[in-house]
Rosetta silent file (secondary structure, phi, psi, omega in degrees, C-alpha in Angstrom):
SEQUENCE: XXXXXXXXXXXXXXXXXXXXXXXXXXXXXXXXXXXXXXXXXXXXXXXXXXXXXXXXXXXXXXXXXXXXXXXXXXXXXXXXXXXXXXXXXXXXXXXXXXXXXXX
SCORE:     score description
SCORE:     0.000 S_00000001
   1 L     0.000  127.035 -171.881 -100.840  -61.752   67.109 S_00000001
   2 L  -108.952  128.111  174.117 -103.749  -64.091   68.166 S_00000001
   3 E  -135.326  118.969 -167.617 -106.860  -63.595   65.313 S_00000001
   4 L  -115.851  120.586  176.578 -109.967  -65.320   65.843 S_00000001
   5 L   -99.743  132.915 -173.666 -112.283  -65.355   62.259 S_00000001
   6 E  -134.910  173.607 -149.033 -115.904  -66.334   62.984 S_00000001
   7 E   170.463   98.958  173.308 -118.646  -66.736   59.363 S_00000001
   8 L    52.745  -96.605  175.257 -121.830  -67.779   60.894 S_00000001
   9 L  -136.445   47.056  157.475 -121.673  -70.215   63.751 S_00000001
  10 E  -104.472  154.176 -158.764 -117.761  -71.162   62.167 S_00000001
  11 E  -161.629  142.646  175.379 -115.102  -69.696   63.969 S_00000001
  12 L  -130.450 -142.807 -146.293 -111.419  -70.215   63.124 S_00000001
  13 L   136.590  102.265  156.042 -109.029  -69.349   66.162 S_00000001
  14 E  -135.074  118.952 -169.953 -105.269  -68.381   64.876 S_00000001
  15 L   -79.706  -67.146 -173.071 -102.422  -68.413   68.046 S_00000001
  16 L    95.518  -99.525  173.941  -99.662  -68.363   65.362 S_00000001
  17 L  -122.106   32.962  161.977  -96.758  -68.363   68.454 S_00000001
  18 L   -59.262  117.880 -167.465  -99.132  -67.616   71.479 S_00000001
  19 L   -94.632  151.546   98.367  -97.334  -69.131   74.311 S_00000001
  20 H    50.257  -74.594 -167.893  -99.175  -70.916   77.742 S_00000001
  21 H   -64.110  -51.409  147.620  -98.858  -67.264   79.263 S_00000001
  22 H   -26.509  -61.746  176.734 -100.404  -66.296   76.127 S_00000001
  23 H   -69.213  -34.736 -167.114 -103.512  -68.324   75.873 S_00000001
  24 H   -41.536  -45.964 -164.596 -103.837  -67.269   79.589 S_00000001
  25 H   -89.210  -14.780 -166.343 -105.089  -63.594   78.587 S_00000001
  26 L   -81.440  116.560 -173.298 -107.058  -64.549   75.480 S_00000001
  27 L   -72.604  132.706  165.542 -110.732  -63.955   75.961 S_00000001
  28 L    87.721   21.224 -162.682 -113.541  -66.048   73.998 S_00000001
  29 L   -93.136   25.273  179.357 -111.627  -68.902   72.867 S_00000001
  30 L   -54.805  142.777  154.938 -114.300  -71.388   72.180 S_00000001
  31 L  -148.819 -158.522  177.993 -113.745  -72.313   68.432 S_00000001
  32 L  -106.498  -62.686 -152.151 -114.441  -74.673   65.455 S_00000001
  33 E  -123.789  152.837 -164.747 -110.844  -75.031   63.765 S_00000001
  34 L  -128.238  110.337  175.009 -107.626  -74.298   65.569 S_00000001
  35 E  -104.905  152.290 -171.340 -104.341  -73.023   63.654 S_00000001
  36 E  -148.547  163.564  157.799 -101.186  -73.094   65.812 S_00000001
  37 L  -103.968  -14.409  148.763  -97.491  -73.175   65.121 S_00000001
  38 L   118.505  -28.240 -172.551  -97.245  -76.208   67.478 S_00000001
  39 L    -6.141  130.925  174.965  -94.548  -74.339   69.607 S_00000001
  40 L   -52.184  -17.973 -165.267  -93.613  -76.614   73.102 S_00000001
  41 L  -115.547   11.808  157.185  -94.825  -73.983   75.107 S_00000001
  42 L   -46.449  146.121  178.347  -98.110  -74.064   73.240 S_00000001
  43 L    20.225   96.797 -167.172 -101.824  -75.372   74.063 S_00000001
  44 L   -91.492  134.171 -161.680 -101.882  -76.156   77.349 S_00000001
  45 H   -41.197  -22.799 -153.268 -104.600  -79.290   78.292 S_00000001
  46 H   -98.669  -59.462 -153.146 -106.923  -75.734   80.034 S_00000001
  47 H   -83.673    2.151  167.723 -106.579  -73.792   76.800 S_00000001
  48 H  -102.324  -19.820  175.271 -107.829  -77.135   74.255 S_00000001
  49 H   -87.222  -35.076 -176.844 -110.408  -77.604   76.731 S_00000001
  50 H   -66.346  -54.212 -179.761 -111.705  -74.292   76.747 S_00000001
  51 H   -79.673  -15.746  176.085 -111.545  -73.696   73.155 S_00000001
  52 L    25.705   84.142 -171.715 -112.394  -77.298   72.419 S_00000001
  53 L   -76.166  151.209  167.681 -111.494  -77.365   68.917 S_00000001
  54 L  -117.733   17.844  147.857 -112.704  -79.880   66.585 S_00000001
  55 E  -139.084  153.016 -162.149 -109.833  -79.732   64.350 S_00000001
  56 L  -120.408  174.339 -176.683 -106.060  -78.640   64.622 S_00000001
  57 L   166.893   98.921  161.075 -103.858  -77.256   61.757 S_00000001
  58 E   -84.890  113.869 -179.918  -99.996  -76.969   62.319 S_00000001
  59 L  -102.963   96.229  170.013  -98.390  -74.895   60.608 S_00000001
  60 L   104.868 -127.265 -158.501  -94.999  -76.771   59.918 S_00000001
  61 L  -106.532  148.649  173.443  -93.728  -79.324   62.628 S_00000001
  62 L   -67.194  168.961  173.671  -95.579  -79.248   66.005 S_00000001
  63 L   -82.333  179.643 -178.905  -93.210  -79.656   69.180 S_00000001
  64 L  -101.465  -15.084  170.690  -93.774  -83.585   69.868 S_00000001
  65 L   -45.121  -51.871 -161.903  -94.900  -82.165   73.654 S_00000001
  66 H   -70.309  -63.648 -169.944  -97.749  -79.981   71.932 S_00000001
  67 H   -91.442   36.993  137.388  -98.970  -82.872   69.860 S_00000001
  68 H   -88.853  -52.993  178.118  -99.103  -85.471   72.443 S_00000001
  69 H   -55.823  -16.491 -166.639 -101.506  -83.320   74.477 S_00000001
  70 L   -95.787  -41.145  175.830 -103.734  -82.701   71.262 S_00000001
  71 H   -54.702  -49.082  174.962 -103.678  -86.634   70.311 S_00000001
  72 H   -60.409  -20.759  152.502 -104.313  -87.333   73.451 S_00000001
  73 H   -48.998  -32.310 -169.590 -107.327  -85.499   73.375 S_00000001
  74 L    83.748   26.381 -164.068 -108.162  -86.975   70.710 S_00000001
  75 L  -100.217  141.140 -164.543 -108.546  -83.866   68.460 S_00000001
  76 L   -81.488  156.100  176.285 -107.965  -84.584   64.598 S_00000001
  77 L  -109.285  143.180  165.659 -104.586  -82.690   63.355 S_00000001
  78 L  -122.197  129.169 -168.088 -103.579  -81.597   59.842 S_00000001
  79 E  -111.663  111.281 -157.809  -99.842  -80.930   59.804 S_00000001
  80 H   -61.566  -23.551 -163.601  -99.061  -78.481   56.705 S_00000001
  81 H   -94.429    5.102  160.382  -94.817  -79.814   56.396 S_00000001
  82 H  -104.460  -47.830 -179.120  -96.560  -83.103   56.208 S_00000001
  83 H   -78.732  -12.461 -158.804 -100.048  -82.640   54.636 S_00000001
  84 L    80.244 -179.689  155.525  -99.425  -79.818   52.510 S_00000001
  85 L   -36.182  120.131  175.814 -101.169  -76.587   51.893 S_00000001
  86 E  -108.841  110.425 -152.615 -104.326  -76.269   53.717 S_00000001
  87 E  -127.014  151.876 -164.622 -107.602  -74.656   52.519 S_00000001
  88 E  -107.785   78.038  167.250 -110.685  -73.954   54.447 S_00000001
  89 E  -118.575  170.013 -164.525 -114.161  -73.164   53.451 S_00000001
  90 E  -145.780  127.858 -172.734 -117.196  -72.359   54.788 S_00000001
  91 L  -114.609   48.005  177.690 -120.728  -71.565   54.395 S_00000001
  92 L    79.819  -41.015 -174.241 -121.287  -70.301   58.116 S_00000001
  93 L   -98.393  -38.112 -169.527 -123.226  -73.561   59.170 S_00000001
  94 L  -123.743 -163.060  172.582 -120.661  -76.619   57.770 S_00000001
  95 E  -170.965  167.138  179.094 -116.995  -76.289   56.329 S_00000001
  96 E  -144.766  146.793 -173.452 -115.013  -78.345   54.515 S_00000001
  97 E  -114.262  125.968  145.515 -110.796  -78.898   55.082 S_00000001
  98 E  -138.931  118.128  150.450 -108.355  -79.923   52.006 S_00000001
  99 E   -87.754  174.037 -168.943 -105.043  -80.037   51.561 S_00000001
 100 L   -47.662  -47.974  179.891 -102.590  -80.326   48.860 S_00000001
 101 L   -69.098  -19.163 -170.137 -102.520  -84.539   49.403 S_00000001
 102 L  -100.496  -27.991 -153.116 -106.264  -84.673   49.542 S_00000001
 103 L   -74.770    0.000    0.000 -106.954  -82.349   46.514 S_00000001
């Protein structure tokens, strides 16, 4: 299940285990924040360009494939089995990210 949450001109974008072949069919994927399970067959350099995320969010360990293409991008990551619990808010125009290490 791919679920994309949008709150003003905020947008959240969750693949969960949306594969390559996956991202292929998914319509609309510009977003603000990007949650993924990091899976190797994950974010392909076309589908981070397209959606051009300005944050990442792994939920548990990324493949190390998947997060050399996002690093390389240069897109910041938050990895939850490192970072903790992550919480998100938003008032449509800014957001703010914390996790459990930050709080």
């Amino acid at each position: 299940i791919v679920v994309k949450a949008s709150y003003g001109n905020f947008n959240v974008l969750f693949t969960g285990d949306c594969g390559i072949d996956c991202e292929s069919r998914i319509a609309d994927t510009y977003t603000t924040l990007l949650v993924s399970n990091g899976a190797c067959d994950s974010l392909s350099y076309l589908f981070l360009k397209e959606s051009s995320p300005e944050y990442i969010i792994f939920t548990g360990v990324p493949c190390q494939e998947t997060l050399n293409r996002v690093t390389g991008l240069a897109i910041p990551v938050l990895i939850t089995s490192n970072d903790g619990d992550v919480v998100i808010t938003s008032d449509g125009i800014t957001y703010k990210i914390e996790n459990s290490k930050t709080r």
